[in-house]
Coordinates of C-alpha atoms in Angstrom, one line a residue:
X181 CA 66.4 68.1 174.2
X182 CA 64.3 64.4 174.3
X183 CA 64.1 65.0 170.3
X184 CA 67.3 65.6 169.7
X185 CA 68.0 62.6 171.7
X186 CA 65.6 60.8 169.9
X187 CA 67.5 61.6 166.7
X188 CA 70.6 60.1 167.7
X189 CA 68.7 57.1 169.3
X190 CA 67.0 56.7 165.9
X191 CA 70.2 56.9 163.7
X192 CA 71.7 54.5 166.1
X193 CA 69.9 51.8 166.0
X194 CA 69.3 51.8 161.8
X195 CA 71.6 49.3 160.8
X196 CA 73.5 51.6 159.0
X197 CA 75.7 50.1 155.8
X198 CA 76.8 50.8 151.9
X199 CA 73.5 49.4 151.2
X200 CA 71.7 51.4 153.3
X201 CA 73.6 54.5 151.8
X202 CA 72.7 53.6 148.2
X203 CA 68.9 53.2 149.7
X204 CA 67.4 56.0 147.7
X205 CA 64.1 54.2 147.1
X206 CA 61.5 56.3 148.9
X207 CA 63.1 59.4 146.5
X208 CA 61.5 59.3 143.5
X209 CA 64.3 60.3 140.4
X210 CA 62.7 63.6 140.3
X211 CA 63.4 64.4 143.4
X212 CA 66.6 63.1 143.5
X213 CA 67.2 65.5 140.3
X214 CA 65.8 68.5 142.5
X215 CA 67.9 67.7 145.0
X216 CA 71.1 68.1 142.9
X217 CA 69.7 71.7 141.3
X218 CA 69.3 72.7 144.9
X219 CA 72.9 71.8 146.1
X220 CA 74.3 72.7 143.1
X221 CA 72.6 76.3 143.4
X222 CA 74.0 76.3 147.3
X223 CA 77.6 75.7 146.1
X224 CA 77.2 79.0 144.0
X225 CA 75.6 80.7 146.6
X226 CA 78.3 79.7 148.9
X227 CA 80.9 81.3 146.8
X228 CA 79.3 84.3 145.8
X229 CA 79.3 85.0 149.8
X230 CA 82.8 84.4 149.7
X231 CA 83.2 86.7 146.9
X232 CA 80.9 89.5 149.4
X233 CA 83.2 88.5 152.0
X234 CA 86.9 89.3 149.9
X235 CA 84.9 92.3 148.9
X236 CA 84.5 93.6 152.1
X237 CA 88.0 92.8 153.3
X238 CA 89.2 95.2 150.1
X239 CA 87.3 97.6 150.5
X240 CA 85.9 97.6 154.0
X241 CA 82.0 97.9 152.5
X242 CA 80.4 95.3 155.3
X243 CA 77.6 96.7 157.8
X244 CA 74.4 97.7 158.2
X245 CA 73.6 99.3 154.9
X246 CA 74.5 95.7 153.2
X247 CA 72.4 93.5 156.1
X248 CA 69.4 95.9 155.0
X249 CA 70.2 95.1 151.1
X250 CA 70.4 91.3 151.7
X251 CA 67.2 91.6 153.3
X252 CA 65.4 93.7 150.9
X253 CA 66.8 91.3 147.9
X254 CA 65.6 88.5 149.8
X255 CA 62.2 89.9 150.3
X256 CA 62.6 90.6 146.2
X257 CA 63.3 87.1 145.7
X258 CA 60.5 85.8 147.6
X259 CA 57.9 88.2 145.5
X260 CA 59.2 87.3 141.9
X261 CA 57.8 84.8 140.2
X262 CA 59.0 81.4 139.9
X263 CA 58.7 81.2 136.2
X264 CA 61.3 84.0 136.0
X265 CA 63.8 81.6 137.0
X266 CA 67.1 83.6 136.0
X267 CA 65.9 86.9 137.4
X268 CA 65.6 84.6 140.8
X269 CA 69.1 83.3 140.4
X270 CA 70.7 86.5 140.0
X271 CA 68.7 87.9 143.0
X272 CA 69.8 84.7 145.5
X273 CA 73.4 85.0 144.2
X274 CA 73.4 89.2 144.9
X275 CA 71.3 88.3 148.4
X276 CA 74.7 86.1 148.9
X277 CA 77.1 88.9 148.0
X278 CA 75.5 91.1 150.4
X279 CA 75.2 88.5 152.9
X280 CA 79.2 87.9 152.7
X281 CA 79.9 91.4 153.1
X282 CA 77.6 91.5 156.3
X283 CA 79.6 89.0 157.8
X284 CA 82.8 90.3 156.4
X285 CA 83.9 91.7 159.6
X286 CA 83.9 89.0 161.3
X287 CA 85.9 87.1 159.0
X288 CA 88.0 89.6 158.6
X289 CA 88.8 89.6 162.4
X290 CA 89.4 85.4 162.7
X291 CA 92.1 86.6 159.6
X292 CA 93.5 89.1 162.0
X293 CA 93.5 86.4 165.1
X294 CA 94.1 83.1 163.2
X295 CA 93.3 82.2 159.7
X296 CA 93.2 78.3 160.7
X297 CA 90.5 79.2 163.0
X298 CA 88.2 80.3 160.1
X299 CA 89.3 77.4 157.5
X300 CA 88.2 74.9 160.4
X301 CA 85.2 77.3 161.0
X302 CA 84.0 76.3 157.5
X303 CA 85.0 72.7 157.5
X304 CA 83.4 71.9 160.5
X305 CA 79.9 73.5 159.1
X306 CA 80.2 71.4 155.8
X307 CA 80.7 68.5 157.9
X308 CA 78.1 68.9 160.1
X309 CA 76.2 70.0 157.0
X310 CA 76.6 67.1 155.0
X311 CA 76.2 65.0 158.2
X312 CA 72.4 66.1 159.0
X313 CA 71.2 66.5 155.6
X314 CA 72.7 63.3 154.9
X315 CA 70.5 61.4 157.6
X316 CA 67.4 63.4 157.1
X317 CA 67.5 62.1 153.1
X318 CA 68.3 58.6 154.1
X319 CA 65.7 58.8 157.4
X320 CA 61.6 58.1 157.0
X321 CA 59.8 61.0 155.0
X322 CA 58.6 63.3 157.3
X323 CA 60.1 61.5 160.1
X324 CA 61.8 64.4 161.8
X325 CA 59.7 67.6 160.4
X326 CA 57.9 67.4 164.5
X327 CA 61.0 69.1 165.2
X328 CA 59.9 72.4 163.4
X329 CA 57.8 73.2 166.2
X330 CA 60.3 72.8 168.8
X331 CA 62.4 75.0 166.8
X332 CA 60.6 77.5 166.3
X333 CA 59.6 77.7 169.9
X334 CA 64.2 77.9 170.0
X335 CA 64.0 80.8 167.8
X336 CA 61.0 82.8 169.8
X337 CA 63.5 82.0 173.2
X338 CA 66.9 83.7 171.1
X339 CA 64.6 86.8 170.2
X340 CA 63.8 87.1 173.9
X341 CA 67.2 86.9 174.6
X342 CA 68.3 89.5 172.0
X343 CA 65.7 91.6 173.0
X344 CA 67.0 91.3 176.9
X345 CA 70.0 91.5 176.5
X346 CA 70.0 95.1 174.2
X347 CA 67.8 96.7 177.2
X348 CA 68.9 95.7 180.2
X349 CA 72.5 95.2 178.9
X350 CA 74.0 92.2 177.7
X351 CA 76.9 89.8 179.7
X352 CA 79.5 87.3 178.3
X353 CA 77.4 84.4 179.8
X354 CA 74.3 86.0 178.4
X355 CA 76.1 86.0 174.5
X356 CA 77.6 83.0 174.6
X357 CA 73.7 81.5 176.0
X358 CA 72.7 82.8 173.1
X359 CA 75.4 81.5 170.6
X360 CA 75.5 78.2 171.6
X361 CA 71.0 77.6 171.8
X362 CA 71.2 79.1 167.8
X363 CA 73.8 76.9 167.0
X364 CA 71.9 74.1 168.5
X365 CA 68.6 75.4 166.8
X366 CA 70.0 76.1 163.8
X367 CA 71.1 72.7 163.5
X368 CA 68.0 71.0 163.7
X369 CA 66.8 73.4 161.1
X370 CA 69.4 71.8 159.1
X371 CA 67.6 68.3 159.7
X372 CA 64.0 69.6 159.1
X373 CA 64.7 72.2 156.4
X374 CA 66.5 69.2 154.3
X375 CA 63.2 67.1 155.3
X376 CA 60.8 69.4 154.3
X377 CA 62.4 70.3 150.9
X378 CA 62.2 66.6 150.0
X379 CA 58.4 66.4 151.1
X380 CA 57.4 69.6 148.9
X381 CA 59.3 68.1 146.3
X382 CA 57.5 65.1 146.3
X383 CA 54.2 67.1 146.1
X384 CA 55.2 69.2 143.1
X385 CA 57.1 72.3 144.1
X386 CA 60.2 72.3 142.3
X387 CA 61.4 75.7 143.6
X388 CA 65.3 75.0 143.8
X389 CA 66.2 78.8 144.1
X390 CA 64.2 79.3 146.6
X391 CA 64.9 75.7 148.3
X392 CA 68.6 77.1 148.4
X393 CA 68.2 80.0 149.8
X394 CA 66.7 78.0 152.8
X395 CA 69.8 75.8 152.9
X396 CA 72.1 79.2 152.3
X397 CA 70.3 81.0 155.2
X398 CA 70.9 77.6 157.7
X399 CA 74.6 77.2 156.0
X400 CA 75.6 80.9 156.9
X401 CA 73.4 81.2 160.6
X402 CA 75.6 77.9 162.0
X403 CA 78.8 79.1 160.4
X404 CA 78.9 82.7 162.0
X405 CA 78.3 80.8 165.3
X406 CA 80.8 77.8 165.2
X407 CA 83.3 80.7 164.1
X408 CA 82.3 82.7 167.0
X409 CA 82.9 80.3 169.6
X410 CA 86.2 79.0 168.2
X411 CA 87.5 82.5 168.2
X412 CA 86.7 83.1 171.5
X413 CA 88.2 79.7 172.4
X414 CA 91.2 80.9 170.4
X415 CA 91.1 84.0 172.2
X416 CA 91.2 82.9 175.6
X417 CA 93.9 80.4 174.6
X418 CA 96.3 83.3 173.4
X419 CA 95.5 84.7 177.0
X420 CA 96.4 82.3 179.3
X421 CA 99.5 81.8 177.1
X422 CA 100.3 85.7 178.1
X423 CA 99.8 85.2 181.6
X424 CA 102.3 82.1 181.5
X425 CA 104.3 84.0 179.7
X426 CA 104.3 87.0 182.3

């Protein structure tokens, strides 16, 4: 928690201002060009998922069989070449499909509860989004990529938790322990991800495809959770309305 305190403690006393916004300096044109590919190539991805999603709400085709494709077309992804650049696009924008459809049913159950819930879901990811990866670009290269241990040491403590909570039986409080740590986690992989793409950009690797799919993975990870809690918020709303009600 001190480094995520140090974050905001940092942020806050920049003296932030439109010149400090335009301050691109320390990222050289190329970069800044790389950059664009890469959230250009996330905006695609983002929409292919939504098409996986609408699929999945037509035709019900969301599950395990399409969490296992995603996977395997990641893994396929990851093994191609980089010179066989629109073989790689194809395979992060079906990885995306796939992806949507895996999630499908949850979106399909915030359309069943309340479809605001899923619209502000969104929003509030892009914000945040936009928000991190915004001050990580404008921050000191390689000022926050310290945090990547800390994270991963996050991620090792939700795999414990998964892995306690399918044997000895999960609890509400247990779930929503776990929900609420990724979210934070997955977060601050928003910050370091964004960091560390601009560092390996600066020392030659160019990879946008697989730069997005980095970006696509955090994207997707904070959404499903920031939906998951408003629609439990939402739920428990609806039921103290009932009890009034009653």
């Amino acid at each position: 928690m001190d480094a995520f305190t140090s974050f905001f403690d940092s942020q806050s006393r920049n003296n932030w201002s439109y010149d400090t916004l335009k301050n691109f300096r320390q990222i050289s044109p190329i970069v800044q060009a790389h950059l664009k590919q890469v959230y250009l190539t996330l905006c695609c991805a983002l929409i292919a998922s939504a098409v996986g999603a609408y699929l999945h709400i037509l035709w019900n085709i969301g599950g395990y069989l399409t969490t296992f494709a995603c996977l395997g077309t990641i893994v396929w992804l990851l093994s191609t070449p980089p010179c066989e650049e629109q073989k790689r696009v194809s395979l992060l924008m079906t990885s995306a499909v796939f992806e949507g459809a895996s999630i499908g049913p949850l979106i399909d159950l915030a359309i069943q509860i309340d479809p605001s819930v899923l619209v502000a879901s969104f929003v509030g990811t892009a914000l945040a989004f936009a928000c991190f990866s915004g001050a990580a670009m404008l921050a000191r290269r390689r000022e926050y990529l310290y945090l990547g241990g800390l994270l991963s040491s996050g991620v090792s403590v939700l795999l414990w938790l998964h892995f306690a909570s399918s044997i000895f039986g999960g609890s509400t409080a247990l779930f929503m322990t776990e929900i609420y740590l990724g979210l934070l986690v997955f977060v601050g992989y928003m910050i370091v991800d964004t960091q560390d793409i601009i560092e390996k950009a600066h020392l030659g690797d160019l990879d946008y495809v697989k730069h997005a799919l980095t970006l696509f993975t955090d994207f997707v990870t904070v959404f499903v959770r920031i939906l998951i809690i408003m629609l439990k918020n939402s739920a428990e709303k609806s039921e103290k309305k009932k009890k009034r009600r009653d």
